[in-house]
mmCIF file with all atom_site columns, C-alpha atoms in Angstrom:
data_model
loop_
_atom_site.group_PDB
_atom_site.id
_atom_site.type_symbol
_atom_site.label_atom_id
_atom_site.label_alt_id
_atom_site.label_comp_id
_atom_site.label_asym_id
_atom_site.label_entity_id
_atom_site.label_seq_id
_atom_site.pdbx_PDB_ins_code
_atom_site.Cartn_x
_atom_site.Cartn_y
_atom_site.Cartn_z
_atom_site.occupancy
_atom_site.B_iso_or_equiv
_atom_site.pdbx_formal_charge
_atom_site.auth_seq_id
_atom_site.auth_comp_id
_atom_site.auth_asym_id
_atom_site.auth_atom_id
_atom_site.pdbx_PDB_model_num
ATOM 1   C CA . MET A 1 1   ? 0.065  0.124   0.085   1.00 45.00 ? 1   MET A CA 1
ATOM 2   C CA . PRO A 1 2   ? 1.261  3.531   -0.879  1.00 48.00 ? 2   PRO A CA 1
ATOM 3   C CA . GLY A 1 3   ? 2.684  5.207   2.352   1.00 48.00 ? 3   GLY A CA 1
ATOM 4   C CA . GLU A 1 4   ? 3.495  1.992   4.312   1.00 47.00 ? 4   GLU A CA 1
ATOM 5   C CA . ALA A 1 5   ? 7.053  1.231   5.293   1.00 47.00 ? 5   ALA A CA 1
ATOM 6   C CA . GLU A 1 6   ? 8.796  -1.295  3.414   1.00 47.00 ? 6   GLU A CA 1
ATOM 7   C CA . ALA A 1 7   ? 9.522  -4.830  4.967   1.00 49.00 ? 7   ALA A CA 1
ATOM 8   C CA . GLY A 1 8   ? 12.446 -4.649  7.212   1.00 49.00 ? 8   GLY A CA 1
ATOM 9   C CA . ALA A 1 9   ? 12.251 -0.792  7.531   1.00 50.00 ? 9   ALA A CA 1
ATOM 10  C CA . ILE A 1 10  ? 11.885 1.109   10.823  1.00 57.00 ? 10  ILE A CA 1
ATOM 11  C CA . PRO A 1 11  ? 8.290  1.357   11.763  1.00 61.00 ? 11  PRO A CA 1
ATOM 12  C CA . GLY A 1 12  ? 6.929  4.758   10.970  1.00 58.00 ? 12  GLY A CA 1
ATOM 13  C CA . SER A 1 13  ? 9.493  5.597   8.426   1.00 56.00 ? 13  SER A CA 1
ATOM 14  C CA . LEU A 1 14  ? 9.422  5.596   4.699   1.00 62.00 ? 14  LEU A CA 1
ATOM 15  C CA . ALA A 1 15  ? 12.356 4.302   2.640   1.00 57.00 ? 15  ALA A CA 1
ATOM 16  C CA . ALA A 1 16  ? 14.253 7.029   1.018   1.00 60.00 ? 16  ALA A CA 1
ATOM 17  C CA . PRO A 1 17  ? 13.880 7.177   -2.710  1.00 62.00 ? 17  PRO A CA 1
ATOM 18  C CA . ARG A 1 18  ? 17.106 6.223   -4.896  1.00 60.00 ? 18  ARG A CA 1
ATOM 19  C CA . PRO A 1 19  ? 18.810 9.553   -6.159  1.00 63.00 ? 19  PRO A CA 1
ATOM 20  C CA . LEU A 1 20  ? 18.754 9.979   -9.673  1.00 74.00 ? 20  LEU A CA 1
ATOM 21  C CA . ARG A 1 21  ? 22.652 10.352  -9.876  1.00 79.00 ? 21  ARG A CA 1
ATOM 22  C CA . PRO A 1 22  ? 24.911 8.055   -7.665  1.00 86.00 ? 22  PRO A CA 1
ATOM 23  C CA . VAL A 1 23  ? 26.141 9.499   -4.401  1.00 86.00 ? 23  VAL A CA 1
ATOM 24  C CA . ALA A 1 24  ? 29.630 9.185   -2.816  1.00 87.00 ? 24  ALA A CA 1
ATOM 25  C CA . PRO A 1 25  ? 29.966 6.372   -0.267  1.00 89.00 ? 25  PRO A CA 1
ATOM 26  C CA . GLY A 1 26  ? 28.391 6.726   2.864   1.00 87.00 ? 26  GLY A CA 1
ATOM 27  C CA . PRO A 1 27  ? 29.228 5.611   6.414   1.00 90.00 ? 27  PRO A CA 1
ATOM 28  C CA . ALA A 1 28  ? 28.058 2.028   5.517   1.00 88.00 ? 28  ALA A CA 1
ATOM 29  C CA . GLU A 1 29  ? 30.569 1.849   2.580   1.00 91.00 ? 29  GLU A CA 1
ATOM 30  C CA . THR A 1 30  ? 34.118 0.694   3.026   1.00 92.00 ? 30  THR A CA 1
ATOM 31  C CA . VAL A 1 31  ? 36.442 1.589   0.099   1.00 93.00 ? 31  VAL A CA 1
ATOM 32  C CA . LEU A 1 32  ? 38.217 -1.422  -0.786  1.00 94.00 ? 32  LEU A CA 1
ATOM 33  C CA . TRP A 1 33  ? 40.457 -0.101  -3.954  1.00 94.00 ? 33  TRP A CA 1
ATOM 34  C CA . GLU A 1 34  ? 41.123 2.931   -5.774  1.00 94.00 ? 34  GLU A CA 1
ATOM 35  C CA . GLY A 1 35  ? 42.894 3.413   -9.154  1.00 92.00 ? 35  GLY A CA 1
ATOM 36  C CA . ARG A 1 36  ? 43.254 5.718   -12.235 1.00 90.00 ? 36  ARG A CA 1
ATOM 37  C CA . PRO A 1 37  ? 43.866 4.834   -15.798 1.00 88.00 ? 37  PRO A CA 1
ATOM 38  C CA . SER A 1 38  ? 47.655 4.669   -16.468 1.00 82.00 ? 38  SER A CA 1
ATOM 39  C CA . LEU A 1 39  ? 49.003 7.199   -18.755 1.00 72.00 ? 39  LEU A CA 1
ATOM 40  C CA . GLY A 1 40  ? 51.011 5.477   -21.338 1.00 64.00 ? 40  GLY A CA 1
ATOM 41  C CA . ALA A 1 41  ? 51.136 4.857   -25.138 1.00 59.00 ? 41  ALA A CA 1
ATOM 42  C CA . GLY A 1 42  ? 47.542 4.224   -25.623 1.00 64.00 ? 42  GLY A CA 1
ATOM 43  C CA . ARG A 1 43  ? 46.504 7.539   -24.083 1.00 66.00 ? 43  ARG A CA 1
ATOM 44  C CA . MET A 1 44  ? 49.151 9.410   -26.470 1.00 73.00 ? 44  MET A CA 1
ATOM 45  C CA . LEU A 1 45  ? 47.926 7.657   -29.490 1.00 76.00 ? 45  LEU A CA 1
ATOM 46  C CA . GLU A 1 46  ? 44.216 8.463   -28.735 1.00 71.00 ? 46  GLU A CA 1
ATOM 47  C CA . LEU A 1 47  ? 45.085 12.082  -28.385 1.00 74.00 ? 47  LEU A CA 1
ATOM 48  C CA . LEU A 1 48  ? 46.994 12.084  -31.730 1.00 81.00 ? 48  LEU A CA 1
ATOM 49  C CA . PHE A 1 49  ? 44.191 10.391  -33.288 1.00 80.00 ? 49  PHE A CA 1
ATOM 50  C CA . ILE A 1 50  ? 41.758 13.185  -31.984 1.00 75.00 ? 50  ILE A CA 1
ATOM 51  C CA . LEU A 1 51  ? 44.122 15.893  -33.292 1.00 79.00 ? 51  LEU A CA 1
ATOM 52  C CA . VAL A 1 52  ? 44.501 14.388  -36.495 1.00 85.00 ? 52  VAL A CA 1
ATOM 53  C CA . LEU A 1 53  ? 40.723 13.803  -36.806 1.00 79.00 ? 53  LEU A CA 1
ATOM 54  C CA . LEU A 1 54  ? 40.064 17.428  -36.025 1.00 78.00 ? 54  LEU A CA 1
ATOM 55  C CA . GLY A 1 55  ? 42.550 18.674  -38.518 1.00 82.00 ? 55  GLY A CA 1
ATOM 56  C CA . LEU A 1 56  ? 40.894 16.300  -41.289 1.00 84.00 ? 56  LEU A CA 1
ATOM 57  C CA . LEU A 1 57  ? 37.385 17.968  -40.251 1.00 77.00 ? 57  LEU A CA 1
ATOM 58  C CA . THR A 1 58  ? 38.586 21.324  -40.448 1.00 77.00 ? 58  THR A CA 1
ATOM 59  C CA . TRP A 1 59  ? 40.029 20.771  -43.955 1.00 83.00 ? 59  TRP A CA 1
ATOM 60  C CA . VAL A 1 60  ? 37.075 18.996  -45.046 1.00 80.00 ? 60  VAL A CA 1
ATOM 61  C CA . ALA A 1 61  ? 34.875 22.081  -43.923 1.00 73.00 ? 61  ALA A CA 1
ATOM 62  C CA . VAL A 1 62  ? 37.173 24.526  -45.581 1.00 76.00 ? 62  VAL A CA 1
ATOM 63  C CA . LEU A 1 63  ? 36.911 22.216  -48.808 1.00 80.00 ? 63  LEU A CA 1
ATOM 64  C CA . LEU A 1 64  ? 33.334 22.322  -48.841 1.00 75.00 ? 64  LEU A CA 1
ATOM 65  C CA . ILE A 1 65  ? 33.151 26.030  -48.368 1.00 71.00 ? 65  ILE A CA 1
ATOM 66  C CA . ALA A 1 66  ? 35.932 27.226  -50.638 1.00 73.00 ? 66  ALA A CA 1
ATOM 67  C CA . PRO A 1 67  ? 34.014 26.803  -53.895 1.00 70.00 ? 67  PRO A CA 1
ATOM 68  C CA . HIS A 1 68  ? 31.295 29.141  -52.527 1.00 66.00 ? 68  HIS A CA 1
ATOM 69  C CA . LEU A 1 69  ? 33.741 32.038  -51.691 1.00 67.00 ? 69  LEU A CA 1
ATOM 70  C CA . GLY A 1 70  ? 34.294 32.741  -55.379 1.00 68.00 ? 70  GLY A CA 1
ATOM 71  C CA . GLY A 1 71  ? 30.434 32.874  -55.869 1.00 67.00 ? 71  GLY A CA 1
ATOM 72  C CA . SER A 1 72  ? 27.806 30.198  -56.894 1.00 68.00 ? 72  SER A CA 1
ATOM 73  C CA . ALA A 1 73  ? 24.211 29.688  -58.001 1.00 70.00 ? 73  ALA A CA 1
ATOM 74  C CA . PHE A 1 74  ? 23.453 28.478  -54.373 1.00 68.00 ? 74  PHE A CA 1
ATOM 75  C CA . ALA A 1 75  ? 25.445 31.078  -52.290 1.00 61.00 ? 75  ALA A CA 1
ATOM 76  C CA . GLY A 1 76  ? 25.673 34.072  -54.453 1.00 70.00 ? 76  GLY A CA 1
ATOM 77  C CA . ARG A 1 77  ? 28.567 36.223  -54.515 1.00 72.00 ? 77  ARG A CA 1
ATOM 78  C CA . PRO A 1 78  ? 29.717 36.847  -51.309 1.00 71.00 ? 78  PRO A CA 1
ATOM 79  C CA . GLY A 1 79  ? 31.322 40.132  -50.381 1.00 73.00 ? 79  GLY A CA 1
ATOM 80  C CA . PRO A 1 80  ? 34.159 40.927  -47.997 1.00 75.00 ? 80  PRO A CA 1
ATOM 81  C CA . GLU A 1 81  ? 31.662 41.264  -45.052 1.00 79.00 ? 81  GLU A CA 1
ATOM 82  C CA . ALA A 1 82  ? 30.555 37.974  -45.321 1.00 75.00 ? 82  ALA A CA 1
ATOM 83  C CA . LEU A 1 83  ? 34.132 36.509  -44.510 1.00 76.00 ? 83  LEU A CA 1
ATOM 84  C CA . PRO A 1 84  ? 33.802 36.517  -40.514 1.00 84.00 ? 84  PRO A CA 1
ATOM 85  C CA . LEU A 1 85  ? 30.273 34.808  -41.026 1.00 80.00 ? 85  LEU A CA 1
ATOM 86  C CA . ILE A 1 86  ? 31.985 31.999  -42.974 1.00 76.00 ? 86  ILE A CA 1
ATOM 87  C CA . LEU A 1 87  ? 34.874 31.588  -40.784 1.00 80.00 ? 87  LEU A CA 1
ATOM 88  C CA . ALA A 1 88  ? 32.350 31.452  -37.695 1.00 85.00 ? 88  ALA A CA 1
ATOM 89  C CA . LEU A 1 89  ? 30.232 28.571  -39.707 1.00 78.00 ? 89  LEU A CA 1
ATOM 90  C CA . VAL A 1 90  ? 33.563 26.842  -40.180 1.00 75.00 ? 90  VAL A CA 1
ATOM 91  C CA . ILE A 1 91  ? 34.787 27.036  -36.698 1.00 81.00 ? 91  ILE A CA 1
ATOM 92  C CA . GLY A 1 92  ? 31.429 26.338  -35.319 1.00 83.00 ? 92  GLY A CA 1
ATOM 93  C CA . THR A 1 93  ? 30.819 23.150  -37.425 1.00 77.00 ? 93  THR A CA 1
ATOM 94  C CA . VAL A 1 94  ? 34.320 21.965  -36.206 1.00 75.00 ? 94  VAL A CA 1
ATOM 95  C CA . ILE A 1 95  ? 33.438 22.620  -32.614 1.00 81.00 ? 95  ILE A CA 1
ATOM 96  C CA . ILE A 1 96  ? 30.029 20.871  -32.770 1.00 82.00 ? 96  ILE A CA 1
ATOM 97  C CA . ILE A 1 97  ? 31.518 17.706  -33.931 1.00 77.00 ? 97  ILE A CA 1
ATOM 98  C CA . ALA A 1 98  ? 34.970 17.966  -31.972 1.00 76.00 ? 98  ALA A CA 1
ATOM 99  C CA . LEU A 1 99  ? 33.621 19.021  -28.554 1.00 80.00 ? 99  LEU A CA 1
ATOM 100 C CA . PRO A 1 100 ? 31.911 15.877  -27.655 1.00 80.00 ? 100 PRO A CA 1
ATOM 101 C CA . VAL A 1 101 ? 34.803 13.617  -28.821 1.00 76.00 ? 101 VAL A CA 1
ATOM 102 C CA . TRP A 1 102 ? 37.198 15.897  -26.647 1.00 77.00 ? 102 TRP A CA 1
ATOM 103 C CA . LEU A 1 103 ? 34.912 15.807  -23.537 1.00 78.00 ? 103 LEU A CA 1
ATOM 104 C CA . ARG A 1 104 ? 34.608 11.845  -23.783 1.00 78.00 ? 104 ARG A CA 1
ATOM 105 C CA . SER A 1 105 ? 38.263 11.421  -24.109 1.00 75.00 ? 105 SER A CA 1
ATOM 106 C CA . SER A 1 106 ? 39.118 13.825  -21.293 1.00 76.00 ? 106 SER A CA 1
ATOM 107 C CA . ALA A 1 107 ? 36.724 12.405  -18.971 1.00 79.00 ? 107 ALA A CA 1
ATOM 108 C CA . ARG A 1 108 ? 38.028 8.918   -19.623 1.00 78.00 ? 108 ARG A CA 1
ATOM 109 C CA . GLY A 1 109 ? 41.657 10.091  -19.160 1.00 78.00 ? 109 GLY A CA 1
ATOM 110 C CA . ARG A 1 110 ? 40.905 12.099  -15.865 1.00 84.00 ? 110 ARG A CA 1
ATOM 111 C CA . ALA A 1 111 ? 38.505 9.362   -14.341 1.00 88.00 ? 111 ALA A CA 1
ATOM 112 C CA . ARG A 1 112 ? 39.266 7.592   -10.846 1.00 92.00 ? 112 ARG A CA 1
ATOM 113 C CA . TYR A 1 113 ? 37.960 4.014   -10.197 1.00 95.00 ? 113 TYR A CA 1
ATOM 114 C CA . MET A 1 114 ? 36.732 2.989   -6.778  1.00 94.00 ? 114 MET A CA 1
ATOM 115 C CA . LEU A 1 115 ? 35.624 -0.608  -5.606  1.00 95.00 ? 115 LEU A CA 1
ATOM 116 C CA . THR A 1 116 ? 33.556 -0.372  -2.269  1.00 94.00 ? 116 THR A CA 1
ATOM 117 C CA . ASN A 1 117 ? 32.107 -3.177  -0.251  1.00 93.00 ? 117 ASN A CA 1
ATOM 118 C CA . ARG A 1 118 ? 28.867 -2.520  -2.521  1.00 93.00 ? 118 ARG A CA 1
ATOM 119 C CA . ARG A 1 119 ? 29.504 -0.676  -5.552  1.00 94.00 ? 119 ARG A CA 1
ATOM 120 C CA . ALA A 1 120 ? 32.074 -0.135  -8.496  1.00 94.00 ? 120 ALA A CA 1
ATOM 121 C CA . LEU A 1 121 ? 32.250 3.730   -9.101  1.00 95.00 ? 121 LEU A CA 1
ATOM 122 C CA . VAL A 1 122 ? 33.655 5.808   -11.717 1.00 93.00 ? 122 VAL A CA 1
ATOM 123 C CA . TRP A 1 123 ? 34.459 9.430   -10.572 1.00 92.00 ? 123 TRP A CA 1
ATOM 124 C CA . LEU A 1 124 ? 35.160 12.399  -12.481 1.00 89.00 ? 124 LEU A CA 1
ATOM 125 C CA . GLY A 1 125 ? 36.410 15.410  -10.055 1.00 88.00 ? 125 GLY A CA 1
ATOM 126 C CA . ARG A 1 126 ? 33.869 15.331  -7.250  1.00 90.00 ? 126 ARG A CA 1
ATOM 127 C CA . SER A 1 127 ? 31.067 13.565  -8.931  1.00 90.00 ? 127 SER A CA 1
ATOM 128 C CA . VAL A 1 128 ? 30.407 10.013  -9.536  1.00 92.00 ? 128 VAL A CA 1
ATOM 129 C CA . ILE A 1 129 ? 29.607 9.421   -13.150 1.00 90.00 ? 129 ILE A CA 1
ATOM 130 C CA . GLY A 1 130 ? 29.377 5.751   -13.270 1.00 91.00 ? 130 GLY A CA 1
ATOM 131 C CA . GLU A 1 131 ? 28.002 3.082   -10.725 1.00 93.00 ? 131 GLU A CA 1
ATOM 132 C CA . ALA A 1 132 ? 27.444 -0.756  -10.799 1.00 94.00 ? 132 ALA A CA 1
ATOM 133 C CA . ILE A 1 133 ? 26.287 -2.734  -7.724  1.00 93.00 ? 133 ILE A CA 1
ATOM 134 C CA . LEU A 1 134 ? 28.753 -5.378  -7.137  1.00 93.00 ? 134 LEU A CA 1
ATOM 135 C CA . PHE A 1 135 ? 26.358 -8.184  -5.708  1.00 93.00 ? 135 PHE A CA 1
ATOM 136 C CA . GLY A 1 136 ? 25.218 -9.935  -8.639  1.00 91.00 ? 136 GLY A CA 1
ATOM 137 C CA . ALA A 1 137 ? 27.049 -8.061  -11.201 1.00 93.00 ? 137 ALA A CA 1
ATOM 138 C CA . GLU A 1 138 ? 28.664 -9.814  -14.204 1.00 95.00 ? 138 GLU A CA 1
ATOM 139 C CA . MET A 1 139 ? 32.243 -8.957  -14.754 1.00 95.00 ? 139 MET A CA 1
ATOM 140 C CA . GLU A 1 140 ? 34.490 -9.180  -17.684 1.00 94.00 ? 140 GLU A CA 1
ATOM 141 C CA . VAL A 1 141 ? 38.397 -9.032  -17.230 1.00 94.00 ? 141 VAL A CA 1
ATOM 142 C CA . THR A 1 142 ? 40.787 -8.257  -19.891 1.00 91.00 ? 142 THR A CA 1
ATOM 143 C CA . PRO A 1 143 ? 44.721 -7.947  -19.751 1.00 89.00 ? 143 PRO A CA 1
ATOM 144 C CA . THR A 1 144 ? 44.201 -3.918  -19.407 1.00 87.00 ? 144 THR A CA 1
ATOM 145 C CA . GLY A 1 145 ? 40.995 -3.607  -17.345 1.00 91.00 ? 145 GLY A CA 1
ATOM 146 C CA . VAL A 1 146 ? 37.636 -4.802  -15.922 1.00 94.00 ? 146 VAL A CA 1
ATOM 147 C CA . ALA A 1 147 ? 34.193 -4.225  -17.166 1.00 93.00 ? 147 ALA A CA 1
ATOM 148 C CA . PHE A 1 148 ? 31.038 -4.616  -14.822 1.00 95.00 ? 148 PHE A CA 1
ATOM 149 C CA . TRP A 1 149 ? 27.368 -5.140  -16.155 1.00 93.00 ? 149 TRP A CA 1
ATOM 150 C CA . ALA A 1 150 ? 24.666 -5.047  -13.435 1.00 92.00 ? 150 ALA A CA 1
ATOM 151 C CA . HIS A 1 151 ? 20.871 -4.188  -13.121 1.00 88.00 ? 151 HIS A CA 1
ATOM 152 C CA . GLY A 1 152 ? 20.433 -0.589  -12.313 1.00 84.00 ? 152 GLY A CA 1
ATOM 153 C CA . LEU A 1 153 ? 23.914 0.339   -13.885 1.00 91.00 ? 153 LEU A CA 1
ATOM 154 C CA . TYR A 1 154 ? 24.181 4.094   -14.188 1.00 91.00 ? 154 TYR A CA 1
ATOM 155 C CA . LEU A 1 155 ? 26.697 5.607   -16.930 1.00 90.00 ? 155 LEU A CA 1
ATOM 156 C CA . ASP A 1 156 ? 27.128 9.454   -17.661 1.00 87.00 ? 156 ASP A CA 1
ATOM 157 C CA . TRP A 1 157 ? 27.196 10.154  -21.439 1.00 83.00 ? 157 TRP A CA 1
ATOM 158 C CA . ARG A 1 158 ? 30.819 10.518  -21.270 1.00 81.00 ? 158 ARG A CA 1
ATOM 159 C CA . LEU A 1 159 ? 31.079 6.763   -20.329 1.00 83.00 ? 159 LEU A CA 1
ATOM 160 C CA . LYS A 1 160 ? 29.043 5.308   -23.324 1.00 83.00 ? 160 LYS A CA 1
ATOM 161 C CA . ASP A 1 161 ? 30.238 4.244   -26.556 1.00 77.00 ? 161 ASP A CA 1
ATOM 162 C CA . GLU A 1 162 ? 29.483 2.066   -29.438 1.00 74.00 ? 162 GLU A CA 1
ATOM 163 C CA . ARG A 1 163 ? 30.007 -0.950  -27.421 1.00 79.00 ? 163 ARG A CA 1
ATOM 164 C CA . PRO A 1 164 ? 27.605 -2.449  -24.869 1.00 83.00 ? 164 PRO A CA 1
ATOM 165 C CA . ASP A 1 165 ? 26.775 -0.439  -21.820 1.00 88.00 ? 165 ASP A CA 1
ATOM 166 C CA . GLN A 1 166 ? 29.325 -1.557  -19.231 1.00 90.00 ? 166 GLN A CA 1
ATOM 167 C CA . LEU A 1 167 ? 31.097 0.318   -16.434 1.00 91.00 ? 167 LEU A CA 1
ATOM 168 C CA . ARG A 1 168 ? 34.810 -0.089  -17.335 1.00 91.00 ? 168 ARG A CA 1
ATOM 169 C CA . PHE A 1 169 ? 37.835 0.236   -15.448 1.00 92.00 ? 169 PHE A CA 1
ATOM 170 C CA . GLU A 1 170 ? 40.113 1.003   -18.479 1.00 88.00 ? 170 GLU A CA 1
ATOM 171 C CA . ARG A 1 171 ? 43.948 0.898   -18.647 1.00 86.00 ? 171 ARG A CA 1
ATOM 172 C CA . ILE A 1 172 ? 44.335 -0.231  -15.165 1.00 90.00 ? 172 ILE A CA 1
ATOM 173 C CA . LEU A 1 173 ? 47.742 -1.773  -13.820 1.00 88.00 ? 173 LEU A CA 1
ATOM 174 C CA . ASP A 1 174 ? 46.505 -4.911  -12.179 1.00 90.00 ? 174 ASP A CA 1
ATOM 175 C CA . PRO A 1 175 ? 43.159 -5.965  -13.351 1.00 93.00 ? 175 PRO A CA 1
ATOM 176 C CA . GLU A 1 176 ? 43.465 -9.529  -11.750 1.00 94.00 ? 176 GLU A CA 1
ATOM 177 C CA . THR A 1 177 ? 43.679 -7.893  -8.113  1.00 94.00 ? 177 THR A CA 1
ATOM 178 C CA . VAL A 1 178 ? 40.624 -5.736  -8.995  1.00 94.00 ? 178 VAL A CA 1
ATOM 179 C CA . ALA A 1 179 ? 38.656 -8.656  -10.183 1.00 94.00 ? 179 ALA A CA 1
ATOM 180 C CA . ALA A 1 180 ? 39.310 -10.607 -7.198  1.00 94.00 ? 180 ALA A CA 1
ATOM 181 C CA . ILE A 1 181 ? 38.158 -7.889  -4.664  1.00 94.00 ? 181 ILE A CA 1
ATOM 182 C CA . ALA A 1 182 ? 34.999 -7.589  -6.704  1.00 94.00 ? 182 ALA A CA 1
ATOM 183 C CA . GLU A 1 183 ? 34.506 -11.388 -6.753  1.00 94.00 ? 183 GLU A CA 1
ATOM 184 C CA . GLY A 1 184 ? 34.896 -11.168 -2.942  1.00 93.00 ? 184 GLY A CA 1
ATOM 185 C CA . GLN A 1 185 ? 31.817 -8.910  -2.867  1.00 93.00 ? 185 GLN A CA 1
ATOM 186 C CA . GLY A 1 186 ? 29.392 -10.922 -5.070  1.00 93.00 ? 186 GLY A CA 1
ATOM 187 C CA . ALA A 1 187 ? 30.469 -10.028 -8.553  1.00 94.00 ? 187 ALA A CA 1
ATOM 188 C CA . ARG A 1 188 ? 30.733 -13.021 -11.024 1.00 94.00 ? 188 ARG A CA 1
ATOM 189 C CA . ARG A 1 189 ? 33.398 -13.277 -13.496 1.00 93.00 ? 189 ARG A CA 1
ATOM 190 C CA . LEU A 1 190 ? 32.424 -14.225 -17.056 1.00 90.00 ? 190 LEU A CA 1
ATOM 191 C CA . PRO A 1 191 ? 34.567 -16.860 -19.142 1.00 86.00 ? 191 PRO A CA 1
ATOM 192 C CA . PRO A 1 192 ? 36.825 -14.867 -21.473 1.00 74.00 ? 192 PRO A CA 1
ATOM 193 C CA . PRO A 1 193 ? 35.478 -14.574 -25.038 1.00 68.00 ? 193 PRO A CA 1
ATOM 194 C CA . ALA A 1 194 ? 36.351 -17.770 -27.403 1.00 64.00 ? 194 ALA A CA 1
#
């Protein structure tokens, strides 16, 4: 019945609703492990790829607009006063395409990982941007990371990509240690892909 306390709750009190965003560990949670992605060749290659991609996008945007600078049936004959608007359009297009890519890559590089006795968490600054409940979670272990899938999984848009939604601890130094801690809290290791 609405308004009644849930089973096991203190009589006369209502269960607190689950917050929309995950919260920091409270007094009932114990931090078992913390780590960060390692800065290595993979991170440098990722940054180089983003810079090359941005350069290519800028070049393509200029190539698309360049024929219209001399005049065309579509754009008419632009005068010198149109140059700032054209540059603003080129720069705006590159920013619209590049900003989400840069924000996602930057967030993944600055992330902090944490395992508590209840949850796997990804932090960015002072905010939790990813959460997976460990008890009953399925866990995939790779040579460079650990990925968790659980019901009630929370992922910020910066952690989502083209792969299935999983909370990933990427580029960590000792994934086997992290996996052993998570198994001790109720996560189940999936067999490696064949």
